[in-house]
Tab-separated table of C-alpha atoms and ligand atoms in Angstrom:
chain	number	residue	atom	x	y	z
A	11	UNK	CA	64.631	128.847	84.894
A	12	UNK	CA	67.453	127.842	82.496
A	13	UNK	CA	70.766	129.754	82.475
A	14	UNK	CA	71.406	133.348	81.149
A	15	UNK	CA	72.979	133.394	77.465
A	16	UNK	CA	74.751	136.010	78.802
A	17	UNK	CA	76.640	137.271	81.883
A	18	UNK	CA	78.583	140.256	82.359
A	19	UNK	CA	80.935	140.954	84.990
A	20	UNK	CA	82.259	144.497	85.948
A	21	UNK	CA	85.547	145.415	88.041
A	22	UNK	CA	89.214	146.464	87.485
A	23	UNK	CA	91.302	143.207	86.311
A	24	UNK	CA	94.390	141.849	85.337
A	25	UNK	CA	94.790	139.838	82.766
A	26	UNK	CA	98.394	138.217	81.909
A	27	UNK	CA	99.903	138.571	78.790
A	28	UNK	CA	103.254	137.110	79.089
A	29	UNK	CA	106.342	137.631	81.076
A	30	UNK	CA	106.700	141.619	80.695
A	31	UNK	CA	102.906	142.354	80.179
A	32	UNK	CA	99.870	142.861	81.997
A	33	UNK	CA	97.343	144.337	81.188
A	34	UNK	CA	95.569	146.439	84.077
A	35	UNK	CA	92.100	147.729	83.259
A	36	UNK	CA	90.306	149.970	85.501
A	37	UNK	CA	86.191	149.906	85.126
A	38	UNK	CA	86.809	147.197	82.792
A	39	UNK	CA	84.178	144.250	81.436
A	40	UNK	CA	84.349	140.625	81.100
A	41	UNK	CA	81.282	139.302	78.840
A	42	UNK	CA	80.688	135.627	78.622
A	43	UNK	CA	78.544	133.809	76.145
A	44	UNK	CA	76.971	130.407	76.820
A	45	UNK	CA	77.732	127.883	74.151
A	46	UNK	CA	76.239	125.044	73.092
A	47	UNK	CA	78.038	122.757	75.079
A	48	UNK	CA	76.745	124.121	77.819
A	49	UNK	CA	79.929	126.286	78.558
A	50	UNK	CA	80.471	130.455	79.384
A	51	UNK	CA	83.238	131.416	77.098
A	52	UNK	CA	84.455	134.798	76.703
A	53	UNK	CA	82.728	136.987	73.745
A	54	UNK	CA	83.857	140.234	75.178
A	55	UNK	CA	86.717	142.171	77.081
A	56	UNK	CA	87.442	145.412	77.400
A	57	UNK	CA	85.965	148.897	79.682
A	58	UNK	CA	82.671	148.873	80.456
A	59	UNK	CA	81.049	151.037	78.666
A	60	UNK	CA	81.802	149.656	75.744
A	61	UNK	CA	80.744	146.370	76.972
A	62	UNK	CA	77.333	147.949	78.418
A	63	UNK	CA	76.274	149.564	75.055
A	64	UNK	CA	77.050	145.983	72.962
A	65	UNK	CA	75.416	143.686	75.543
A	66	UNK	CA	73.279	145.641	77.927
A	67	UNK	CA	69.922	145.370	76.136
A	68	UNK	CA	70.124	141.089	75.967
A	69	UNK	CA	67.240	139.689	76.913
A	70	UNK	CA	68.944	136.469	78.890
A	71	UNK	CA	71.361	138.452	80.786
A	72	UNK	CA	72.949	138.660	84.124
A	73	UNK	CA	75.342	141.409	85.166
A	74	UNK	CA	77.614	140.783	88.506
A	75	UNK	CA	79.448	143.693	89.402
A	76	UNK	CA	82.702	143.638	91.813
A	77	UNK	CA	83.789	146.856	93.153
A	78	UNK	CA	85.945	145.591	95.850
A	79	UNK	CA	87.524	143.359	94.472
A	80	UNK	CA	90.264	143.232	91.233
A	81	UNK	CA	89.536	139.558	88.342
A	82	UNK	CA	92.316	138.122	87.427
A	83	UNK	CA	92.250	134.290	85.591
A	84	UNK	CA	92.914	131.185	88.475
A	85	UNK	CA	95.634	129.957	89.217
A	86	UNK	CA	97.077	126.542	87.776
A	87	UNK	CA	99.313	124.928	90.126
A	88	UNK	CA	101.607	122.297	88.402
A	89	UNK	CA	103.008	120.227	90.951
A	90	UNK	CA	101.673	120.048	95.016
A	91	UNK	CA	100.616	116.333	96.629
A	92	UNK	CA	97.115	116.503	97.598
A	93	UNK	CA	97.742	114.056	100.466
A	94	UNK	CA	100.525	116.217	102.078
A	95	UNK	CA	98.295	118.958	103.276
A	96	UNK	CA	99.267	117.677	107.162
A	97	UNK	CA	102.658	117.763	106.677
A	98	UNK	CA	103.210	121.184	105.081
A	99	UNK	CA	104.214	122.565	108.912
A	100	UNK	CA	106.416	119.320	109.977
A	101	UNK	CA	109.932	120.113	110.929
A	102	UNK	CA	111.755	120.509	107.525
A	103	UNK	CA	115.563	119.379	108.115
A	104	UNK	CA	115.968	118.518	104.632
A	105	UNK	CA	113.965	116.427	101.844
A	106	UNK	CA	115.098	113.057	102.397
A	107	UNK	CA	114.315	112.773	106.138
A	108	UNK	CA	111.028	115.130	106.101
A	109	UNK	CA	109.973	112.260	103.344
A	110	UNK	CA	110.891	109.280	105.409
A	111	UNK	CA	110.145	110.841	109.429
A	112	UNK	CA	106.654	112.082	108.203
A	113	UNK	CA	105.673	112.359	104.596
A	114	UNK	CA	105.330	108.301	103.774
A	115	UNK	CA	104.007	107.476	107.738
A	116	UNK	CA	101.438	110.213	107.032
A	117	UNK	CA	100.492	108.974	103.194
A	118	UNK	CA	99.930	105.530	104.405
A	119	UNK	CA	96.838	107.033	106.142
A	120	UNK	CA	95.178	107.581	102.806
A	121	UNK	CA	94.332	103.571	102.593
A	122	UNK	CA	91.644	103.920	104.425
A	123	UNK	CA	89.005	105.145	101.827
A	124	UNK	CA	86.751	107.054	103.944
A	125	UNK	CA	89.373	108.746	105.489
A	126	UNK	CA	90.387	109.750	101.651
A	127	UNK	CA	87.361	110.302	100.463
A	128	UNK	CA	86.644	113.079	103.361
A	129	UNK	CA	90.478	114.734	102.943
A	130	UNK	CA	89.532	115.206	99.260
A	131	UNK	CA	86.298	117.144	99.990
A	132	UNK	CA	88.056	118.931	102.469
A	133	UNK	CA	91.324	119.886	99.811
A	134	UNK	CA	88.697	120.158	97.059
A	135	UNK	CA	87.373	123.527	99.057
A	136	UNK	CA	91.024	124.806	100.023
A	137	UNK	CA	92.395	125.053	96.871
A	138	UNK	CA	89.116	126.710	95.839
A	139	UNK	CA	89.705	129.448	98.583
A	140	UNK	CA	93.159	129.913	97.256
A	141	UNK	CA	91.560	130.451	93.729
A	142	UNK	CA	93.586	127.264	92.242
A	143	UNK	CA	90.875	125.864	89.640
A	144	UNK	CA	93.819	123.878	87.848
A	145	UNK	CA	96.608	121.586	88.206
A	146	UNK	CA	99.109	118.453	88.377
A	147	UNK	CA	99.013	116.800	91.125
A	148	UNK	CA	100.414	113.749	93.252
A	149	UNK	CA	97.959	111.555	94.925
A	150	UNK	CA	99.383	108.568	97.510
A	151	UNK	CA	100.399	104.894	96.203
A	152	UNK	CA	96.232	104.317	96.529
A	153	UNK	CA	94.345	103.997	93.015
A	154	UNK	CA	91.543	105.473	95.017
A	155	UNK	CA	93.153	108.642	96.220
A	156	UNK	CA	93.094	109.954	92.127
A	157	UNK	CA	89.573	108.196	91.793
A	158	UNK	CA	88.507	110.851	95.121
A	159	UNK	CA	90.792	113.913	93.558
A	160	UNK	CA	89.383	113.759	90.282
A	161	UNK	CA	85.906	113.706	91.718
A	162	UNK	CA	86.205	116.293	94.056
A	163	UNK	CA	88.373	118.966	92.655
A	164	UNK	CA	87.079	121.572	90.606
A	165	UNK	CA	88.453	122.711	87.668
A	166	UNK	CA	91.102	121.389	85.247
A	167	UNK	CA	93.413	118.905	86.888
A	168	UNK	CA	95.628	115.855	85.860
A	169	UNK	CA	96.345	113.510	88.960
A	170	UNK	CA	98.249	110.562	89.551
A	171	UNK	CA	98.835	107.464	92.525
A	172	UNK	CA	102.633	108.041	93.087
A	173	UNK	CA	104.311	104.697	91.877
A	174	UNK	CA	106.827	103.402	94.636
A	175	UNK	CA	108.074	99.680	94.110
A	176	UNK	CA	111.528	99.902	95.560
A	177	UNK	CA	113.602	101.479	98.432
A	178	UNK	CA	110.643	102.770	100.156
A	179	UNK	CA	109.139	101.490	103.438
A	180	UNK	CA	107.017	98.321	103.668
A	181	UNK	CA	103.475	100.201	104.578
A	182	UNK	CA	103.995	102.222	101.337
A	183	UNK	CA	105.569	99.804	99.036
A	184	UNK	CA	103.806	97.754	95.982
A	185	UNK	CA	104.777	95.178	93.696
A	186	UNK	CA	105.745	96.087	90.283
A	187	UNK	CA	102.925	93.940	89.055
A	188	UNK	CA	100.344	95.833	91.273
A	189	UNK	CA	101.769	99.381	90.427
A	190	UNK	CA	101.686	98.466	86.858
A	191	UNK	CA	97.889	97.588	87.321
A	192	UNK	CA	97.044	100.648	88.898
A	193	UNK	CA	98.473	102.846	86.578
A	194	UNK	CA	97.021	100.514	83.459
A	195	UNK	CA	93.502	101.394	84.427
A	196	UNK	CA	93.401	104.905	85.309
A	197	UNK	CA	95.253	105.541	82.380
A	198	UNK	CA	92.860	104.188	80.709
A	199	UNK	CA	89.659	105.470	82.385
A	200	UNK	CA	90.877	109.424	83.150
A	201	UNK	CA	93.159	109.977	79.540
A	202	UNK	CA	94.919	113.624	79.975
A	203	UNK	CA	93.171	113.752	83.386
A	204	UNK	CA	95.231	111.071	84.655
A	205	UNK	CA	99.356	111.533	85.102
A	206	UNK	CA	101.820	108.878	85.666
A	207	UNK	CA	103.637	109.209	88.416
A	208	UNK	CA	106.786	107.257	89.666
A	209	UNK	CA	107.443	108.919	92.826
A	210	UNK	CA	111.366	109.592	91.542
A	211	UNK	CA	113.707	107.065	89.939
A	212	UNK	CA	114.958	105.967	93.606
A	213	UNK	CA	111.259	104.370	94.658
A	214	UNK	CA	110.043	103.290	91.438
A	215	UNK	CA	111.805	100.259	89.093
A	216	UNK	CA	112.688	101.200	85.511
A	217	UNK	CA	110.680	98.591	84.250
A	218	UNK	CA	107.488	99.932	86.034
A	219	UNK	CA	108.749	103.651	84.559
A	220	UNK	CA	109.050	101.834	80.861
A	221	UNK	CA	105.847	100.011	80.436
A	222	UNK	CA	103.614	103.110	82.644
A	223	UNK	CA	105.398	105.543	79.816
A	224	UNK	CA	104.055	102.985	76.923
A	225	UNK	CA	100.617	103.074	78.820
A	226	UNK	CA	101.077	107.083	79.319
A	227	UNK	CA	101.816	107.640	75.382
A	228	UNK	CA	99.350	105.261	74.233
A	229	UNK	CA	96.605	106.924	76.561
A	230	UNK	CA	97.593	110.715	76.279
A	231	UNK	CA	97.718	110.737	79.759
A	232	UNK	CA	100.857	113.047	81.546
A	233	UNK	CA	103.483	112.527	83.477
A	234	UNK	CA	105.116	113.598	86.529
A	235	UNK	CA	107.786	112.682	88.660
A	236	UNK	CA	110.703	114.823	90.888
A	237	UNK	CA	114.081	115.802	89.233
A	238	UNK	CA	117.321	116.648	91.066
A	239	UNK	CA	115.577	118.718	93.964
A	240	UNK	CA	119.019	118.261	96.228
A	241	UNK	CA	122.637	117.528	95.481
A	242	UNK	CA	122.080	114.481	98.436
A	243	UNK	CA	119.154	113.261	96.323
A	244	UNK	CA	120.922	113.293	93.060
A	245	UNK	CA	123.790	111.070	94.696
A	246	UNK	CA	121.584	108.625	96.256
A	247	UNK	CA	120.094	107.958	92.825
A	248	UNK	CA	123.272	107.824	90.697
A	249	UNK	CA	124.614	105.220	93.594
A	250	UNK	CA	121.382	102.958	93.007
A	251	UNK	CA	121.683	103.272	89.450
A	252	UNK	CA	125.040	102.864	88.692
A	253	UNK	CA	124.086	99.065	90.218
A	254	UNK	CA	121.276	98.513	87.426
A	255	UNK	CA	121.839	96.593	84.443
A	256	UNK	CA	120.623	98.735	81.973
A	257	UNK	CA	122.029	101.823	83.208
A	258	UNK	CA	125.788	101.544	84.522
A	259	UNK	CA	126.797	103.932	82.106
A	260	UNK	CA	124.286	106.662	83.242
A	261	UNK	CA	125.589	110.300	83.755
A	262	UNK	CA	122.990	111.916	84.992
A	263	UNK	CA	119.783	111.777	86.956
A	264	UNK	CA	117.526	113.196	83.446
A	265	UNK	CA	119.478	110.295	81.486
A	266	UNK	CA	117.840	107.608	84.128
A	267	UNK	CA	114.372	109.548	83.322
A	268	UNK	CA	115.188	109.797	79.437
A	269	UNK	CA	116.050	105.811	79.177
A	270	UNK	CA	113.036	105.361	80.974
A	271	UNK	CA	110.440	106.872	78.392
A	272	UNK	CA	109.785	109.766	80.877
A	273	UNK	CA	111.034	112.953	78.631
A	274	UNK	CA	108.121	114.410	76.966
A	275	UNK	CA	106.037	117.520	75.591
A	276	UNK	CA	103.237	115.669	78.201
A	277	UNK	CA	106.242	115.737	80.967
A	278	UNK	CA	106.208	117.849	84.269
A	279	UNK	CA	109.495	117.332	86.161
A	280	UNK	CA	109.124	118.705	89.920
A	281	UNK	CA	111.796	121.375	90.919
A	282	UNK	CA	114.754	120.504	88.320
A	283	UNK	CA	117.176	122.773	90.063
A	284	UNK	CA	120.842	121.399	89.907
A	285	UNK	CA	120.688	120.425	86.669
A	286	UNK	CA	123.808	120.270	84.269
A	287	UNK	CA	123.873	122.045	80.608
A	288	UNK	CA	123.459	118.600	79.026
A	289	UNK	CA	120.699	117.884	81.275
A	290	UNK	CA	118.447	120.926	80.423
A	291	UNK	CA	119.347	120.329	76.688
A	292	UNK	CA	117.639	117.135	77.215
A	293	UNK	CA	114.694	118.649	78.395
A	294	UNK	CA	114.326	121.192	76.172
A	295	UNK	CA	114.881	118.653	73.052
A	296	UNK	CA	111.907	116.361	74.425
A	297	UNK	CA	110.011	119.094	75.474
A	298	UNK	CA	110.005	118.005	78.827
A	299	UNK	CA	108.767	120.735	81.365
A	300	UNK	CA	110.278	122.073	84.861
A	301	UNK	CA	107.214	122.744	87.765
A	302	UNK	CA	109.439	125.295	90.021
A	303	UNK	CA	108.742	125.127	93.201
A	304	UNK	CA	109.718	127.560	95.164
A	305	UNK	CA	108.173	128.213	98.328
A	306	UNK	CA	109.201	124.233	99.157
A	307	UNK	CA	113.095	125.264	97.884
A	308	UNK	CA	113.114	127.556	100.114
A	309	UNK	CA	115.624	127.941	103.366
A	310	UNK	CA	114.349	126.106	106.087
A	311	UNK	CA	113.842	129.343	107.941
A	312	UNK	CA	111.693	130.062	105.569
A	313	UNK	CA	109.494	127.219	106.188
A	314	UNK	CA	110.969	125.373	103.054
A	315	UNK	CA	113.353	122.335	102.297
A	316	UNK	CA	116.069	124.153	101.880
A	317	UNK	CA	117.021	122.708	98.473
A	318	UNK	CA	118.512	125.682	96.377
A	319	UNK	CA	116.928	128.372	93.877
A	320	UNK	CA	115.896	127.390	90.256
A	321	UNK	CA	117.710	129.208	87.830
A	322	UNK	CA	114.710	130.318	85.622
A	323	UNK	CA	117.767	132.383	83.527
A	324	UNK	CA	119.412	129.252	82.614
A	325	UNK	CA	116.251	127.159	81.675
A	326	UNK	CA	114.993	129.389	79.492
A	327	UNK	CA	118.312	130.563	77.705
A	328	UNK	CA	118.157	126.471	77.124
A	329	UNK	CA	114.406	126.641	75.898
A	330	UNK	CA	113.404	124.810	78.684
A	331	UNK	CA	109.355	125.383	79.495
A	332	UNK	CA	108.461	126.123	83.270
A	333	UNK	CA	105.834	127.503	85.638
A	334	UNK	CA	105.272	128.097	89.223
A	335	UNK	CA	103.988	125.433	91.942
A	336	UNK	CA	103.488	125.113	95.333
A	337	UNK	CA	104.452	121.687	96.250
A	338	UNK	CA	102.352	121.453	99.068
A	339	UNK	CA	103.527	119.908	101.946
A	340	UNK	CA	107.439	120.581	100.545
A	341	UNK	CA	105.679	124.126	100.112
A	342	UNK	CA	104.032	125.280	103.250
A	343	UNK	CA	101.209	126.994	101.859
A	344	UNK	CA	98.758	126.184	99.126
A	345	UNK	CA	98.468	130.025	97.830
A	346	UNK	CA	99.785	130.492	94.394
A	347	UNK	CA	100.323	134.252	95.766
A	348	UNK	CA	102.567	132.763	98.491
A	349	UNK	CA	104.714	131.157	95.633
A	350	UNK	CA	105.034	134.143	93.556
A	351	UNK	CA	106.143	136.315	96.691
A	352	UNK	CA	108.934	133.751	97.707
A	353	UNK	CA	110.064	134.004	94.036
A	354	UNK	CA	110.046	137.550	93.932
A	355	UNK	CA	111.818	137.745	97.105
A	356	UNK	CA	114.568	135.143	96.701
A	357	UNK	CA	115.045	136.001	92.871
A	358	UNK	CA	115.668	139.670	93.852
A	359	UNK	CA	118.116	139.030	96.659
A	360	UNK	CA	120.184	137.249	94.172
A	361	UNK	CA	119.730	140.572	92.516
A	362	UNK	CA	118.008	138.918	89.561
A	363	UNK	CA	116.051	141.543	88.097
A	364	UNK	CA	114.152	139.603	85.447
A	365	UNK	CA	112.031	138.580	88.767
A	366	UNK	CA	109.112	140.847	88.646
A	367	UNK	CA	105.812	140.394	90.280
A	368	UNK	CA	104.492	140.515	86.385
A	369	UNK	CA	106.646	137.473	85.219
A	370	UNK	CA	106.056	135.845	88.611
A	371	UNK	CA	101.837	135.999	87.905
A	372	UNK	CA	102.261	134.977	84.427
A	373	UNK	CA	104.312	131.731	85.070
A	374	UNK	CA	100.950	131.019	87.981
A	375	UNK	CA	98.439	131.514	85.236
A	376	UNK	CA	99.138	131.295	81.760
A	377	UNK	CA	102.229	129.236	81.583
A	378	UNK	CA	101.180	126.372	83.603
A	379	UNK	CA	97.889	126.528	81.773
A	380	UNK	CA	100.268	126.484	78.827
A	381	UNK	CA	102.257	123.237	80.729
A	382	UNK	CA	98.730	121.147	81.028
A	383	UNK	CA	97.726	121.379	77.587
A	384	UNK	CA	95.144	123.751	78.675
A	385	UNK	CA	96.126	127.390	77.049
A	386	UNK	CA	93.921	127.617	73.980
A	387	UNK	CA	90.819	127.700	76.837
A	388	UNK	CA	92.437	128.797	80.133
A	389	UNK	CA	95.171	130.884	81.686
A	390	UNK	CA	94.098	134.372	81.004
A	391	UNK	CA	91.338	136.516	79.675
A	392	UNK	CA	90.933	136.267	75.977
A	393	UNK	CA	87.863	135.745	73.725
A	394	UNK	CA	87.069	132.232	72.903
A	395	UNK	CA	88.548	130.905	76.151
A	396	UNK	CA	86.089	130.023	79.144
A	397	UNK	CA	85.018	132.257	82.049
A	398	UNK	CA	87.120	131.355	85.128
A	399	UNK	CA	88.684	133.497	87.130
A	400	UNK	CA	88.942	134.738	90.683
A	401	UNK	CA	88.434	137.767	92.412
A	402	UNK	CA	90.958	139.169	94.425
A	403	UNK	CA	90.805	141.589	97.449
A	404	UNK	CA	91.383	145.321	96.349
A	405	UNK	CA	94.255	146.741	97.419
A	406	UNK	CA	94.652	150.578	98.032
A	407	UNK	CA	95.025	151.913	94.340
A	408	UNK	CA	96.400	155.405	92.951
A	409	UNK	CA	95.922	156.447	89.781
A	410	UNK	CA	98.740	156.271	88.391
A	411	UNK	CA	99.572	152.403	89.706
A	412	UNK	CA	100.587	150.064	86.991
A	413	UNK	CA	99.859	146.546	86.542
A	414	UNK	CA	103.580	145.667	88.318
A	415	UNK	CA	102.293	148.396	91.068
A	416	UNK	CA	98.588	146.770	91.375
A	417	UNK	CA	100.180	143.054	91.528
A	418	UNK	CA	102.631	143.961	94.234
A	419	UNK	CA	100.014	145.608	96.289
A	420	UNK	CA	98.160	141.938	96.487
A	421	UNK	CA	101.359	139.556	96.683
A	422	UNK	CA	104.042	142.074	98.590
A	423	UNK	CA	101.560	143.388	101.410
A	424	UNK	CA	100.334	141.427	104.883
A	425	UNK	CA	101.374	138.332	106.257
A	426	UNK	CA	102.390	134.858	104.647
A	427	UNK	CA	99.042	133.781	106.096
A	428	UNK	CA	97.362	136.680	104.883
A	429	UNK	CA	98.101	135.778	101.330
A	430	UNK	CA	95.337	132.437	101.739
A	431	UNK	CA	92.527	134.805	102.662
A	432	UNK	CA	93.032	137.444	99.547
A	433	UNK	CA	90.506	135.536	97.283
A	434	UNK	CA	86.885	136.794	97.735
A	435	UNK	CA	85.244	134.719	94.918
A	436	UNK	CA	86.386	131.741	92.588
A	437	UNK	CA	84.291	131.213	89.715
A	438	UNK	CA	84.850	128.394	87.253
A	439	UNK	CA	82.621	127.851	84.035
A	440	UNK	CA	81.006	131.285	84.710
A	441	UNK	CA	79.489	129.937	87.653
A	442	UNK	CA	80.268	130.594	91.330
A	443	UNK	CA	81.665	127.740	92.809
A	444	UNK	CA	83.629	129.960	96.645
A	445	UNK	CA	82.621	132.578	98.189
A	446	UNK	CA	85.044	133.971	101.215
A	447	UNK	CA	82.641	133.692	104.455
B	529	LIG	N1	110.848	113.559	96.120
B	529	LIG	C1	110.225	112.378	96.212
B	529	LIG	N2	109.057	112.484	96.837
B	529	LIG	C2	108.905	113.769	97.152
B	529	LIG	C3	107.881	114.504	97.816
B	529	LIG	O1	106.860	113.988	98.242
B	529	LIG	N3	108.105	115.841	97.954
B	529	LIG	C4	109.218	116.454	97.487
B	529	LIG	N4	109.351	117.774	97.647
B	529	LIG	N5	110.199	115.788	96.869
B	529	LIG	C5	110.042	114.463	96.702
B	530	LIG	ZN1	106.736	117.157	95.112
């Protein structure tokens, strides 16, 4: 039996908008229309009766109906490590040490292929469970750990082997020659699935960062790297720098990145938080975007790296693009809802009001759809895009809740833990692809 041409899917959802609007829709009605290439895309959303008089009578139909549980689009995650997933809980004095006491030991694991190939079956299914069915993402220094990612993963990711050819240890360094090699032929083979990836400017030689950024541009592939995550970090790099031909004359850690070929409209810069005005200016000229991370900013009490708090006020007021991320194992959990509560929370100590739980879920959704080139067919609920989304466990709901009420429910209540287990189903091309056991 072939597929329906139809499917219809009933339940209250959410559907983001932008930062100050969501729309919440009670007995509302998703209707998806197979195409010709074989995909569901959205023909129809709105209430359900509505949706029931235009569509019921198809003769290739299927209706799914979720009364427990609220749709809202998946979430697109734009900067986590896939290979960190066993260091997420390590003892988190600050980034530089967590990197080199059990980050690198633990990455050089992923050589092994069979050992990779298993961890990315494994991952492949968590971030389903999470209702992630998009991202960018950081692999290990292995051209095989983004061959098993890509394969495995679900939904709509770019991926790249993190490129580390100086000042890191001997089990996890390369040559420039090999890195360069790497990078040449998954850019080729993988296009906008495939990011480039220089670890940060400390690991990875600016002529390795030059020629993967001719590669990158010439294959439309993305790129990725971290940007000024701590004040120690930002140091560290200046020192190294300021002892490279080329760049003596550098002022700032986004100039390295900017001489390098790295600032682009295809750019993802993890965390970007102590960033000057000239800096963001930078980024915002080039297009360049910030993934904000911060569950893996967070105090170390908190289970973060104790970094700092992006100023989401400042980047924008500069034009700079960002979205949320979970940097997972910087972040400690994988759930997008975990993210969006820890930048609720530490936005509104700082008394930052502009933090709402309705910016917070459009920056997981729609903006970092927007960030991987992916808006005009994912991100939120509109006609013409395709049917993904996720459902999510129904809170307690009064009549008179709003979307900001309904969205706090889900992200504000339980424990941190709790938050993993709040996705019931994850579809992804109108087709069920987790179901919560
Ligand atoms: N900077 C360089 N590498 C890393 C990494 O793996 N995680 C984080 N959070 N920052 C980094
Ligand atoms: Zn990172």
């Amino acid at each position: 039996m072939g597929k329906p041409q139809y499917k219809i899917f009933l339940g209250d959802y959410l559907n983001p908008l932008n930062d100050k609007t969501c729309q919440w829709v009670r007995q509302g009605a998703l209707v998806a229309k197979l195409n010709a290439q074989n995909e569901y895309i959205w023909c129809f959303i709105g209430k359900e009766k509505e949706a029931l008089a235009k569509y019921g009578q198809k003769n290739s139909l299927e209706v799914c109906e979720f009364p427990g549980g609220v749709i809202s689009p998946g979430f697109y995650d734009t900067h986590f490590h896939w290979v960190q997933d066993d260091v997420r809980t390590m003892p988190k004095e600050n980034l530089l040490v967590w990197l080199s006491k059990y980050t690198w030991p633990h990455e050089a694991k992923y050589k092994d292929k069979k050992f990779s190939k298993l961890k990315a079956t494994k991952f492949s299914k968590k971030l389903l469970s999470v209702g992630t069915l998009g991202g960018a993402c950081y692999a290990s220094i292995h051209g095989h750990s983004v061959d098993h990612a890509l394969k495995e993963f679900v939904g709509d990711y770019t991926i790249g082997n993190v490129l580390m050819t100086m000042n890191s240890p001997s089990y996890l360094n390369q040559s420039p020659k090999q890195a360069i090699s790497l990078v040449k032929t998954r850019s080729e083979k993988y296009g906008k699935n495939y990011a480039l990836t220089p670890r940060f400017a400390p690991t990875t030689h600016p002529h390795v960062m030059k020629e993967g950024s001719r590669l990158a541009k010439k294959n439309k592939n993305f790129i990725q790297t971290h940007l000024s995550e701590t004040p120690r970090e930002i140091e560290y790099v200046l020192g190294l720098y300021k002892e490279l031909p080329g760049f003596e004359k550098v002022k700032s850690y986004t100039e390295i990145y900017k001489k390098c070929g790295l600032l682009s409209s295809k750019t993802i810069m993890g965390h970007g938080i102590h960033l000057s005005r000239e800096e963001l200016k930078m980024l915002s000229k080039s297009k360049t975007a910030v993934a904000h991370c911060p569950t893996s900013n967070a105090p170390v009490k908190e289970l973060g790296l104790g970094s700092g708090l992006f100023d989401f006020k400042k980047a924008e007021r500069a034009g700079v693009r960002w979205s949320l991320a979970s940097d997972i194992g910087g972040g400690p959990f994988l759930s997008m809802l975990d993210v969006m509560r820890s930048f609720y929370k530490q936005n509104q100590k700082k008394k930052i009001k502009e933090a709402t739980y309705i910016k917070a879920y459009f920056r997981a959704t729609e903006a970092g759809a927007e960030l991987l080139g992916l808006s005009k067919k994912r991100g939120n609920f509109q006609k013409n895009k395709m049917a993904s989304f996720i459902i999510l466990e129904k809170p307690g709901i009064k009549k008179e809740d709003m979307a900001e009420d309904v969205l706090k429910k889900i992200i504000h209540r339980g424990a941190r833990e709790e938050l993993s287990k709040k996705v019931l189903q994850t579809y992804y091309n109108g087709e069920s692809v987790y179901q919560k056991t």
